[in-house]
């Protein structure tokens, strides 16, 4: 792998453990790749089990012995400091994210950086105004009149294990509510995107009053390092985002200590286009733009497009026309809508799904492989597969690339049946001229989030998560904050 041309790219290579930026044990490092070129950007600290042990011990000590858990005012101030630091370093973080994630510059202005930065003031405000104590009034009990109330307390040490597709979004969706609630955190970013997580650690260390041990970041080339966190009795909550297969293993490991888990896992969400739409433009644009933003590497994307059989080819043509106009390109170019996949391994996975679908009888309407104009990097064309049937792997399994499948349905009931015929239930969409009908159909889909006629549900205040094998619990919003709290009920004699 050839090195990148020498450039000054703001980044952090060191771990954050117990308030100190430090190298991994034995100064171990591993290479960080640029997915747009395949070249090496630099290195990141390659944590060992001893480093993880140090981070865990620091987080446990900070929760048990410091005043962090009980000092709301300190937590609010620190979250606002971290927000300011992220804003002040937005330009450097943008360049870092483009280089490490392959995210287009336009995506950094939204979901890849700018939008998740605003999670911090949201949770600072929420913690500041939260009803930590709730009176329940006086009741007659077997012991006489009793005054009752509940108190909410931070759950403890949180192990946050995050993926590579939108690292700032998911890092901050886990870290911000955990810190606001009074928890301490060990963040373990994906091996592919260590710099995004380590940058957060550096900003915490250099620009906030967050006490030593409250926030720790460990990166490693070995995904198994995360397993040291999931079965650890000193961890009070495991917050994991990633594949359903890995989520099952996380849940099994956590069960040994009955550790609470939050799981945000895979998706194969359906976008239902009803037969009364005037044209397919809005549905086509929504599907194409959503896919392009993260090169199809998003768990909540609607990757199954359900079209009425009576208008199937019309819908396929509209979507193909929109997708064909969104060619991948250099993520540093402001005009680029879609960047590369994260790695060669991911490229091969996506390609295998497309080739398998072709062998099963699916029709490649557009895309289907590497763009001819881009010989380097991990780019894959926007791809639409038509004539897809339920028995094809591409119809039921998460591809995690810029691949949409078009499936025909007979009537409303059939569309609902196909949409729900999945182990997943993370998101979805319905498009229709009759909004009451569209909403009625949307309410029949078992899923965690739902868009009607292009409505956008994403926001710091909106709880996000799935049903079925898409996960357990909710992230973001008040629900995401309360995932990090325990409730204690109190009573004392009245009067």
CSV table of C-alpha atoms in Angstrom, one decimal:
chain,number,residue,atom,x,y,z
A,1,UNK,CA,0.0,0.0,0.0
A,2,UNK,CA,1.6,3.2,-1.1
A,3,UNK,CA,1.8,6.2,1.3
A,4,UNK,CA,-0.3,9.3,0.8
A,5,UNK,CA,1.3,12.4,-0.5
A,6,UNK,CA,2.7,14.4,2.5
A,7,UNK,CA,0.0,16.7,3.8
A,8,UNK,CA,-0.7,18.4,7.1
A,9,UNK,CA,-3.8,16.6,8.3
A,10,UNK,CA,-4.9,17.5,11.9
A,11,UNK,CA,-5.4,14.2,13.7
A,12,UNK,CA,-4.6,12.4,16.9
A,13,UNK,CA,-2.8,9.1,17.1
A,14,UNK,CA,-2.7,8.5,20.9
A,15,UNK,CA,-5.2,6.9,23.2
A,16,UNK,CA,-6.9,8.8,26.0
A,17,UNK,CA,-6.7,6.9,29.3
A,18,UNK,CA,-7.3,8.4,32.7
A,19,UNK,CA,-7.0,11.9,31.4
A,20,UNK,CA,-3.7,11.5,29.6
A,21,UNK,CA,-3.0,11.2,25.9
A,22,UNK,CA,-0.6,8.3,25.6
A,23,UNK,CA,0.8,5.7,23.3
A,24,UNK,CA,-0.4,2.1,23.3
A,25,UNK,CA,1.6,-0.4,25.3
A,26,UNK,CA,5.0,-1.0,23.6
A,27,UNK,CA,4.2,2.0,21.3
A,28,UNK,CA,2.2,-0.3,19.1
A,29,UNK,CA,0.5,1.3,16.1
A,30,UNK,CA,-1.4,0.2,13.0
A,31,UNK,CA,-2.0,1.9,9.6
A,32,UNK,CA,-4.9,4.2,8.8
A,33,UNK,CA,-6.1,3.9,5.2
A,34,UNK,CA,-7.6,6.5,2.9
A,35,UNK,CA,-10.6,4.6,1.3
A,36,UNK,CA,-10.6,7.0,-1.7
A,37,UNK,CA,-7.1,6.0,-2.7
A,38,UNK,CA,-6.2,2.9,-0.9
A,39,UNK,CA,-3.1,4.7,0.4
A,40,UNK,CA,-1.9,5.1,4.0
A,41,UNK,CA,-2.8,8.3,5.8
A,42,UNK,CA,-0.8,7.5,8.9
A,43,UNK,CA,-1.0,5.4,12.0
A,44,UNK,CA,-3.1,5.1,15.2
A,45,UNK,CA,-2.4,3.6,18.6
A,46,UNK,CA,-3.0,-0.1,18.6
A,47,UNK,CA,-4.3,-0.8,22.1
A,48,UNK,CA,-3.5,-4.1,23.9
A,49,UNK,CA,-5.5,-5.8,26.7
A,50,UNK,CA,-3.3,-4.0,29.2
A,51,UNK,CA,-4.5,-0.6,27.7
A,52,UNK,CA,-8.1,-1.7,27.9
A,53,UNK,CA,-7.6,-2.7,31.5
A,54,UNK,CA,-6.1,0.7,32.3
A,55,UNK,CA,-9.1,2.5,30.7
A,56,UNK,CA,-11.6,0.3,32.5
A,57,UNK,CA,-9.9,0.8,35.8
A,58,UNK,CA,-9.9,4.6,35.3
A,59,UNK,CA,-13.5,4.7,34.3
A,60,UNK,CA,-14.6,2.6,37.3
A,61,UNK,CA,-12.5,4.8,39.7
A,62,UNK,CA,-13.8,8.0,38.2
A,63,UNK,CA,-17.4,6.9,38.6
A,64,UNK,CA,-17.0,5.5,42.1
A,65,UNK,CA,-14.7,8.0,43.6
A,66,UNK,CA,-15.0,11.4,41.8
A,67,UNK,CA,-17.8,13.8,42.1
A,68,UNK,CA,-18.7,13.5,38.4
A,69,UNK,CA,-21.8,11.3,38.9
A,70,UNK,CA,-23.4,13.8,41.3
A,71,UNK,CA,-22.4,17.1,39.8
A,72,UNK,CA,-24.9,18.2,37.1
A,73,UNK,CA,-23.5,21.7,36.9
A,74,UNK,CA,-20.0,20.3,36.1
A,75,UNK,CA,-21.4,18.0,33.5
A,76,UNK,CA,-23.4,20.7,31.8
A,77,UNK,CA,-20.3,23.0,31.7
A,78,UNK,CA,-18.1,20.3,30.3
A,79,UNK,CA,-20.6,19.3,27.5
A,80,UNK,CA,-20.8,23.0,26.4
A,81,UNK,CA,-17.0,23.2,26.4
A,82,UNK,CA,-16.7,20.1,24.3
A,83,UNK,CA,-19.3,21.5,21.9
A,84,UNK,CA,-17.3,24.7,21.5
A,85,UNK,CA,-14.2,22.7,20.9
A,86,UNK,CA,-15.9,20.7,18.1
A,87,UNK,CA,-17.2,23.9,16.5
A,88,UNK,CA,-13.8,25.5,16.7
A,89,UNK,CA,-12.1,22.5,15.1
A,90,UNK,CA,-14.9,21.9,12.5
A,91,UNK,CA,-12.6,22.6,9.5
A,92,UNK,CA,-9.9,20.2,10.7
A,93,UNK,CA,-12.5,17.5,11.6
A,94,UNK,CA,-14.1,17.9,8.2
A,95,UNK,CA,-10.8,17.2,6.4
A,96,UNK,CA,-10.0,14.3,8.8
A,97,UNK,CA,-13.4,12.8,8.1
A,98,UNK,CA,-13.1,13.1,4.4
A,99,UNK,CA,-9.7,11.4,4.5
A,100,UNK,CA,-10.4,8.6,6.9
A,101,UNK,CA,-14.1,7.8,6.2
A,102,UNK,CA,-14.2,8.8,2.5
A,103,UNK,CA,-17.2,11.0,3.4
A,104,UNK,CA,-18.1,13.6,0.8
A,105,UNK,CA,-17.6,17.2,2.0
A,106,UNK,CA,-21.4,17.7,1.6
A,107,UNK,CA,-22.1,14.9,4.1
A,108,UNK,CA,-19.7,16.4,6.6
A,109,UNK,CA,-22.0,19.5,6.6
A,110,UNK,CA,-24.8,17.2,7.8
A,111,UNK,CA,-24.9,13.7,9.3
A,112,UNK,CA,-21.1,13.1,9.2
A,113,UNK,CA,-20.2,16.0,11.5
A,114,UNK,CA,-22.2,19.1,11.8
A,115,UNK,CA,-25.5,17.6,12.9
A,116,UNK,CA,-24.0,15.2,15.6
A,117,UNK,CA,-22.0,18.1,17.0
A,118,UNK,CA,-25.3,19.6,18.1
A,119,UNK,CA,-26.1,16.6,20.2
A,120,UNK,CA,-23.9,18.2,22.9
A,121,UNK,CA,-25.9,21.3,23.6
A,122,UNK,CA,-29.1,19.3,23.4
A,123,UNK,CA,-28.0,17.0,26.2
A,124,UNK,CA,-26.5,19.8,28.2
A,125,UNK,CA,-29.9,21.5,28.2
A,126,UNK,CA,-31.7,18.2,28.9
A,127,UNK,CA,-29.5,17.4,31.9
A,128,UNK,CA,-29.8,21.0,33.2
A,129,UNK,CA,-33.6,20.9,33.2
A,130,UNK,CA,-34.1,17.2,33.9
A,131,UNK,CA,-36.4,16.1,36.8
A,132,UNK,CA,-33.9,14.0,38.6
A,133,UNK,CA,-36.3,13.6,41.6
A,134,UNK,CA,-40.0,12.9,41.0
A,135,UNK,CA,-42.5,13.2,43.9
A,136,UNK,CA,-45.2,10.5,44.0
A,137,UNK,CA,-47.2,12.0,46.9
A,138,UNK,CA,-48.4,10.4,50.1
A,139,UNK,CA,-50.2,7.1,50.2
A,140,UNK,CA,-51.7,4.9,52.9
A,141,UNK,CA,-49.6,1.8,53.3
A,142,UNK,CA,-49.4,-1.1,55.6
A,143,UNK,CA,-47.0,0.9,57.7
A,144,UNK,CA,-49.2,4.0,57.7
A,145,UNK,CA,-49.1,7.2,55.5
A,146,UNK,CA,-45.9,7.3,53.5
A,147,UNK,CA,-44.3,10.0,51.4
A,148,UNK,CA,-42.9,8.4,48.2
A,149,UNK,CA,-40.6,9.6,45.5
A,150,UNK,CA,-38.1,8.4,42.8
A,151,UNK,CA,-34.6,9.5,42.1
A,152,UNK,CA,-32.8,8.9,38.8
A,153,UNK,CA,-29.1,8.1,39.0
A,154,UNK,CA,-26.4,7.4,36.3
A,155,UNK,CA,-26.0,3.7,35.6
A,156,UNK,CA,-22.2,3.7,35.9
A,157,UNK,CA,-19.5,2.7,33.5
A,158,UNK,CA,-20.5,2.6,29.8
A,159,UNK,CA,-18.6,0.7,27.2
A,160,UNK,CA,-19.4,2.4,23.9
A,161,UNK,CA,-18.4,0.3,20.8
A,162,UNK,CA,-19.0,2.1,17.5
A,163,UNK,CA,-18.8,1.3,13.8
A,164,UNK,CA,-17.0,3.1,10.9
A,165,UNK,CA,-19.8,4.3,8.6
A,166,UNK,CA,-20.8,7.6,10.4
A,167,UNK,CA,-18.3,7.6,13.3
A,168,UNK,CA,-18.9,11.2,14.7
A,169,UNK,CA,-22.6,10.6,14.6
A,170,UNK,CA,-22.5,7.4,16.5
A,171,UNK,CA,-19.6,8.3,18.8
A,172,UNK,CA,-21.5,11.4,19.9
A,173,UNK,CA,-24.9,9.7,20.1
A,174,UNK,CA,-23.4,7.4,22.7
A,175,UNK,CA,-21.0,9.7,24.5
A,176,UNK,CA,-23.1,12.9,24.9
A,177,UNK,CA,-26.1,11.3,26.7
A,178,UNK,CA,-23.8,9.1,28.8
A,179,UNK,CA,-21.8,12.0,30.0
A,180,UNK,CA,-24.9,14.2,30.5
A,181,UNK,CA,-26.4,11.4,32.7
A,182,UNK,CA,-23.3,11.2,34.9
A,183,UNK,CA,-21.8,8.0,33.5
A,184,UNK,CA,-18.1,7.4,32.7
A,185,UNK,CA,-17.2,6.0,29.3
A,186,UNK,CA,-14.7,3.8,27.6
A,187,UNK,CA,-15.1,4.4,23.8
A,188,UNK,CA,-13.8,1.8,21.4
A,189,UNK,CA,-14.1,3.0,17.8
A,190,UNK,CA,-14.0,0.8,14.8
A,191,UNK,CA,-10.5,-0.2,13.6
A,192,UNK,CA,-11.2,1.5,10.2
A,193,UNK,CA,-11.9,4.9,11.7
A,194,UNK,CA,-9.7,5.4,14.8
A,195,UNK,CA,-8.8,9.0,14.2
A,196,UNK,CA,-12.4,10.2,14.5
A,197,UNK,CA,-12.6,8.7,18.0
A,198,UNK,CA,-9.1,9.7,19.0
A,199,UNK,CA,-9.8,13.3,18.0
A,200,UNK,CA,-12.7,13.4,20.4
A,201,UNK,CA,-10.4,12.2,23.1
A,202,UNK,CA,-7.9,14.9,22.4
A,203,UNK,CA,-10.6,17.6,22.4
A,204,UNK,CA,-11.8,16.3,25.8
A,205,UNK,CA,-8.3,16.3,27.2
A,206,UNK,CA,-7.2,19.7,26.0
A,207,UNK,CA,-10.4,21.8,25.9
A,208,UNK,CA,-12.7,20.6,28.7
A,209,UNK,CA,-12.8,20.2,32.5
A,210,UNK,CA,-13.9,16.6,32.3
A,211,UNK,CA,-12.1,14.9,35.1
A,212,UNK,CA,-9.5,12.2,34.5
A,213,UNK,CA,-11.0,8.8,33.9
A,214,UNK,CA,-14.5,10.0,33.0
A,215,UNK,CA,-13.9,9.6,29.3
A,216,UNK,CA,-11.4,7.2,27.7
A,217,UNK,CA,-10.7,6.2,24.1
A,218,UNK,CA,-9.0,3.0,23.1
A,219,UNK,CA,-8.4,2.0,19.4
A,220,UNK,CA,-7.1,-1.2,18.1
A,221,UNK,CA,-6.6,-3.1,14.8
A,222,UNK,CA,-8.1,-6.1,16.5
A,223,UNK,CA,-12.0,-6.1,16.6
A,224,UNK,CA,-11.8,-8.7,19.4
A,225,UNK,CA,-10.5,-6.0,21.8
A,226,UNK,CA,-14.1,-5.0,22.1
A,227,UNK,CA,-14.9,-8.4,23.6
A,228,UNK,CA,-12.8,-7.4,26.6
A,229,UNK,CA,-15.4,-4.8,27.4
A,230,UNK,CA,-18.6,-6.8,26.7
A,231,UNK,CA,-18.0,-9.5,29.3
A,232,UNK,CA,-16.4,-7.2,31.9
A,233,UNK,CA,-18.1,-7.1,35.4
A,234,UNK,CA,-16.9,-3.5,36.0
A,235,UNK,CA,-19.0,-2.3,33.0
A,236,UNK,CA,-22.6,-1.4,33.9
A,237,UNK,CA,-23.8,-0.9,30.3
A,238,UNK,CA,-22.6,-1.9,26.9
A,239,UNK,CA,-23.8,0.4,24.1
A,240,UNK,CA,-23.1,-1.2,20.7
A,241,UNK,CA,-23.8,-0.3,17.2
A,242,UNK,CA,-22.9,-2.7,14.4
A,243,UNK,CA,-24.0,-5.9,12.7
A,244,UNK,CA,-26.7,-8.1,14.0
A,245,UNK,CA,-24.3,-11.0,14.1
A,246,UNK,CA,-21.9,-9.2,16.3
A,247,UNK,CA,-24.8,-7.8,18.4
A,248,UNK,CA,-25.8,-11.3,19.3
A,249,UNK,CA,-22.3,-12.0,20.5
A,250,UNK,CA,-22.3,-8.8,22.6
A,251,UNK,CA,-25.6,-9.7,24.2
A,252,UNK,CA,-24.4,-13.2,25.0
A,253,UNK,CA,-21.2,-11.9,26.6
A,254,UNK,CA,-23.0,-9.3,28.6
A,255,UNK,CA,-25.4,-11.9,29.9
A,256,UNK,CA,-22.7,-13.4,32.1
A,257,UNK,CA,-22.9,-10.4,34.4
A,258,UNK,CA,-26.5,-9.5,33.5
A,259,UNK,CA,-25.0,-6.2,32.1
A,260,UNK,CA,-27.5,-3.9,30.5
A,261,UNK,CA,-27.1,-3.7,26.7
A,262,UNK,CA,-28.2,-1.1,24.1
A,263,UNK,CA,-28.0,-2.6,20.7
A,264,UNK,CA,-28.4,-0.7,17.4
A,265,UNK,CA,-28.0,-3.4,14.7
A,266,UNK,CA,-28.7,-4.1,11.1
A,267,UNK,CA,-31.5,-3.1,8.8
A,268,UNK,CA,-33.2,-4.0,5.5
A,269,UNK,CA,-35.8,-1.2,5.5
A,270,UNK,CA,-38.6,-1.0,3.0
A,271,UNK,CA,-39.8,2.0,1.0
A,272,UNK,CA,-43.3,1.5,-0.1
A,273,UNK,CA,-44.4,3.5,-3.1
A,274,UNK,CA,-48.2,3.4,-3.4
A,275,UNK,CA,-50.1,3.1,-6.7
A,276,UNK,CA,-51.7,6.5,-6.3
A,277,UNK,CA,-48.4,8.5,-6.5
A,278,UNK,CA,-48.6,11.2,-9.2
A,279,UNK,CA,-45.0,10.4,-10.2
A,280,UNK,CA,-42.1,8.5,-8.7
A,281,UNK,CA,-39.8,11.6,-8.5
A,282,UNK,CA,-39.9,12.2,-4.8
A,283,UNK,CA,-39.5,8.5,-3.9
A,284,UNK,CA,-36.7,8.1,-6.4
A,285,UNK,CA,-34.9,11.2,-5.1
A,286,UNK,CA,-35.2,10.2,-1.5
A,287,UNK,CA,-33.9,6.7,-2.1
A,288,UNK,CA,-31.0,8.0,-4.3
A,289,UNK,CA,-29.9,10.9,-2.1
A,290,UNK,CA,-30.1,8.9,1.1
A,291,UNK,CA,-28.0,6.1,-0.4
A,292,UNK,CA,-25.4,8.5,-1.9
A,293,UNK,CA,-24.8,10.4,1.4
A,294,UNK,CA,-23.0,7.4,3.0
A,295,UNK,CA,-22.4,5.2,-0.1
A,296,UNK,CA,-25.1,2.9,1.0
A,297,UNK,CA,-23.3,2.2,4.3
A,298,UNK,CA,-26.2,3.1,6.6
A,299,UNK,CA,-28.2,0.7,8.7
A,300,UNK,CA,-31.4,2.9,8.5
A,301,UNK,CA,-31.4,3.3,4.7
A,302,UNK,CA,-34.4,2.1,2.8
A,303,UNK,CA,-32.7,-0.5,0.6
A,304,UNK,CA,-35.8,-2.4,-0.5
A,305,UNK,CA,-38.1,-0.3,-2.8
A,306,UNK,CA,-41.5,-1.9,-3.1
A,307,UNK,CA,-43.3,-0.8,-6.3
A,308,UNK,CA,-46.9,-1.6,-7.4
A,309,UNK,CA,-46.8,-4.3,-10.1
A,310,UNK,CA,-49.1,-2.2,-12.2
A,311,UNK,CA,-46.5,0.6,-12.4
A,312,UNK,CA,-43.4,-1.4,-11.7
A,313,UNK,CA,-41.3,-0.5,-14.8
A,314,UNK,CA,-42.3,3.2,-14.5
A,315,UNK,CA,-40.9,3.2,-10.9
A,316,UNK,CA,-37.8,1.3,-11.9
A,317,UNK,CA,-37.0,3.7,-14.7
A,318,UNK,CA,-37.5,6.8,-12.4
A,319,UNK,CA,-35.2,5.4,-9.7
A,320,UNK,CA,-32.6,4.3,-12.2
A,321,UNK,CA,-32.5,7.7,-13.9
A,322,UNK,CA,-32.0,9.4,-10.5
A,323,UNK,CA,-29.3,7.0,-9.4
A,324,UNK,CA,-27.4,7.1,-12.6
A,325,UNK,CA,-27.0,10.9,-12.2
A,326,UNK,CA,-25.2,10.4,-8.8
A,327,UNK,CA,-21.9,9.0,-9.8
A,328,UNK,CA,-19.3,8.5,-7.0
A,329,UNK,CA,-16.2,10.7,-7.0
A,330,UNK,CA,-13.4,12.4,-5.1
A,331,UNK,CA,-14.9,13.1,-1.6
A,332,UNK,CA,-12.8,16.3,-1.4
A,333,UNK,CA,-14.7,17.8,-4.3
A,334,UNK,CA,-17.6,20.0,-3.0
A,335,UNK,CA,-19.7,18.7,-5.9
A,336,UNK,CA,-19.3,15.0,-5.0
A,337,UNK,CA,-22.5,13.4,-3.6
A,338,UNK,CA,-21.0,9.9,-3.0
A,339,UNK,CA,-17.6,8.7,-1.8
A,340,UNK,CA,-16.0,5.3,-1.7
A,341,UNK,CA,-16.8,2.3,0.4
A,342,UNK,CA,-14.7,2.0,3.6
A,343,UNK,CA,-12.4,-0.8,2.5
A,344,UNK,CA,-11.6,-3.4,-0.1
A,345,UNK,CA,-13.2,-6.0,2.1
A,346,UNK,CA,-16.4,-4.1,2.0
A,347,UNK,CA,-16.2,-3.6,-1.8
A,348,UNK,CA,-15.8,-7.3,-2.3
A,349,UNK,CA,-18.8,-8.0,0.0
A,350,UNK,CA,-21.0,-5.6,-2.0
A,351,UNK,CA,-19.8,-7.0,-5.3
A,352,UNK,CA,-20.5,-10.5,-4.2
A,353,UNK,CA,-24.1,-9.7,-3.3
A,354,UNK,CA,-24.6,-8.1,-6.8
A,355,UNK,CA,-23.0,-11.0,-8.6
A,356,UNK,CA,-25.1,-13.5,-6.6
A,357,UNK,CA,-28.3,-11.5,-7.4
A,358,UNK,CA,-27.5,-11.6,-11.1
A,359,UNK,CA,-26.9,-15.4,-10.9
A,360,UNK,CA,-30.3,-15.7,-9.2
A,361,UNK,CA,-32.1,-13.8,-12.0
A,362,UNK,CA,-32.0,-10.2,-10.9
A,363,UNK,CA,-31.6,-7.5,-13.5
A,364,UNK,CA,-28.9,-4.9,-13.1
A,365,UNK,CA,-30.7,-1.7,-14.2
A,366,UNK,CA,-27.8,0.7,-13.4
A,367,UNK,CA,-24.4,0.4,-11.8
A,368,UNK,CA,-23.3,-3.0,-10.7
A,369,UNK,CA,-19.6,-2.5,-10.2
A,370,UNK,CA,-16.5,-0.2,-10.1
A,371,UNK,CA,-16.8,3.1,-12.0
A,372,UNK,CA,-14.6,2.9,-15.0
A,373,UNK,CA,-13.3,6.4,-14.5
A,374,UNK,CA,-12.0,5.7,-11.0
A,375,UNK,CA,-9.3,3.0,-11.0
A,376,UNK,CA,-8.1,3.5,-7.4
A,377,UNK,CA,-9.9,3.4,-4.1
A,378,UNK,CA,-13.0,1.5,-3.0
A,379,UNK,CA,-15.6,3.0,-5.2
A,380,UNK,CA,-18.8,1.3,-6.3
A,381,UNK,CA,-21.4,2.7,-8.6
A,382,UNK,CA,-25.0,3.4,-7.5
A,383,UNK,CA,-26.7,0.1,-8.3
A,384,UNK,CA,-30.4,-0.8,-8.9
A,385,UNK,CA,-31.4,-4.4,-9.1
A,386,UNK,CA,-34.9,-5.2,-10.6
A,387,UNK,CA,-36.9,-8.4,-10.8
A,388,UNK,CA,-35.8,-9.3,-7.2
A,389,UNK,CA,-37.7,-12.0,-5.4
A,390,UNK,CA,-37.9,-12.8,-1.8
A,391,UNK,CA,-35.8,-16.0,-2.1
A,392,UNK,CA,-32.7,-13.9,-3.1
A,393,UNK,CA,-30.1,-13.1,-0.5
A,394,UNK,CA,-30.0,-9.5,-1.7
A,395,UNK,CA,-33.7,-9.2,-0.8
A,396,UNK,CA,-33.3,-10.1,2.8
A,397,UNK,CA,-29.7,-9.6,3.9
A,398,UNK,CA,-28.0,-6.3,4.7
A,399,UNK,CA,-25.6,-5.4,1.8
A,400,UNK,CA,-24.2,-2.2,3.3
A,401,UNK,CA,-23.4,-0.6,0.0
A,402,UNK,CA,-25.1,1.5,-2.7
A,403,UNK,CA,-27.4,-1.2,-3.8
A,404,UNK,CA,-31.2,-0.9,-4.0
A,405,UNK,CA,-33.5,-3.7,-4.8
A,406,UNK,CA,-36.9,-3.2,-6.5
A,407,UNK,CA,-39.6,-5.6,-5.5
A,408,UNK,CA,-43.1,-5.8,-7.0
A,409,UNK,CA,-46.2,-6.1,-4.9
A,410,UNK,CA,-49.9,-6.7,-5.7
A,411,UNK,CA,-51.9,-4.5,-3.3
A,412,UNK,CA,-51.5,-2.7,0.1
A,413,UNK,CA,-51.7,-5.9,2.1
A,414,UNK,CA,-49.1,-7.5,0.0
A,415,UNK,CA,-46.8,-4.5,0.4
A,416,UNK,CA,-47.2,-4.6,4.2
A,417,UNK,CA,-46.5,-8.3,4.2
A,418,UNK,CA,-43.3,-7.9,2.2
A,419,UNK,CA,-42.1,-5.0,4.3
A,420,UNK,CA,-42.6,-7.0,7.5
A,421,UNK,CA,-41.1,-10.2,6.1
A,422,UNK,CA,-37.7,-9.5,7.6
A,423,UNK,CA,-35.7,-10.2,10.7
A,424,UNK,CA,-35.1,-6.5,10.8
A,425,UNK,CA,-37.2,-3.5,11.8
A,426,UNK,CA,-35.1,-0.3,11.9
A,427,UNK,CA,-36.7,2.2,9.5
A,428,UNK,CA,-39.0,2.6,6.5
A,429,UNK,CA,-40.9,4.9,4.3
A,430,UNK,CA,-44.2,5.2,2.5
A,431,UNK,CA,-45.0,7.5,-0.4
A,432,UNK,CA,-48.6,8.1,-1.6
A,433,UNK,CA,-50.9,10.8,-2.8
A,434,UNK,CA,-53.5,10.1,-0.1
A,435,UNK,CA,-51.6,10.9,3.1
A,436,UNK,CA,-54.2,9.2,5.3
A,437,UNK,CA,-53.8,6.0,3.4
A,438,UNK,CA,-50.0,6.3,3.5
A,439,UNK,CA,-50.0,6.9,7.2
A,440,UNK,CA,-52.3,4.0,7.8
A,441,UNK,CA,-50.0,1.7,5.9
A,442,UNK,CA,-46.9,3.1,7.7
A,443,UNK,CA,-48.5,2.3,11.1
A,444,UNK,CA,-48.7,-1.4,10.1
A,445,UNK,CA,-45.0,-1.7,9.5
A,446,UNK,CA,-43.0,-3.0,12.5
A,447,UNK,CA,-40.1,-0.6,12.7
A,448,UNK,CA,-38.4,1.9,14.9
A,449,UNK,CA,-38.6,5.0,12.6
A,450,UNK,CA,-40.8,5.8,9.6
A,451,UNK,CA,-40.9,8.5,7.0
A,452,UNK,CA,-44.1,9.6,5.2
A,453,UNK,CA,-43.8,11.3,1.8
A,454,UNK,CA,-40.2,12.3,2.5
A,455,UNK,CA,-40.5,13.5,6.0
A,456,UNK,CA,-37.2,13.5,7.9
A,457,UNK,CA,-37.3,12.1,11.4
A,458,UNK,CA,-33.6,12.5,12.2
A,459,UNK,CA,-32.7,14.9,15.0
A,460,UNK,CA,-31.0,15.1,18.4
A,461,UNK,CA,-34.4,15.0,20.1
A,462,UNK,CA,-35.8,12.0,18.1
A,463,UNK,CA,-35.3,8.5,19.7
A,464,UNK,CA,-33.6,6.1,17.2
A,465,UNK,CA,-33.5,2.3,17.4
A,466,UNK,CA,-35.1,-0.8,16.1
A,467,UNK,CA,-37.4,-3.7,16.8
A,468,UNK,CA,-36.9,-7.4,16.1
A,469,UNK,CA,-33.2,-8.1,15.3
A,470,UNK,CA,-32.5,-4.5,14.6
A,471,UNK,CA,-31.8,-3.9,18.2
A,472,UNK,CA,-32.8,-3.2,21.8
A,473,UNK,CA,-33.4,0.3,23.3
A,474,UNK,CA,-33.2,3.8,21.9
A,475,UNK,CA,-30.4,6.2,21.2
A,476,UNK,CA,-30.8,10.0,21.1
A,477,UNK,CA,-33.7,12.0,22.4
A,478,UNK,CA,-34.9,11.8,26.0
A,479,UNK,CA,-35.2,8.0,25.6
A,480,UNK,CA,-31.5,7.8,24.7
A,481,UNK,CA,-30.7,9.8,27.8
A,482,UNK,CA,-32.8,7.7,30.1
A,483,UNK,CA,-31.1,4.5,28.8
A,484,UNK,CA,-28.2,5.6,31.0
A,485,UNK,CA,-30.1,6.1,34.2
A,486,UNK,CA,-31.3,3.8,37.0
A,487,UNK,CA,-34.4,4.5,39.1
A,488,UNK,CA,-34.5,4.2,42.9
A,489,UNK,CA,-37.8,4.5,44.7
A,490,UNK,CA,-37.9,6.0,48.2
A,491,UNK,CA,-40.5,6.2,51.0
A,492,UNK,CA,-40.6,7.6,54.5
A,493,UNK,CA,-43.3,8.1,57.1
A,494,UNK,CA,-45.5,11.1,56.2
A,495,UNK,CA,-45.9,14.0,58.5
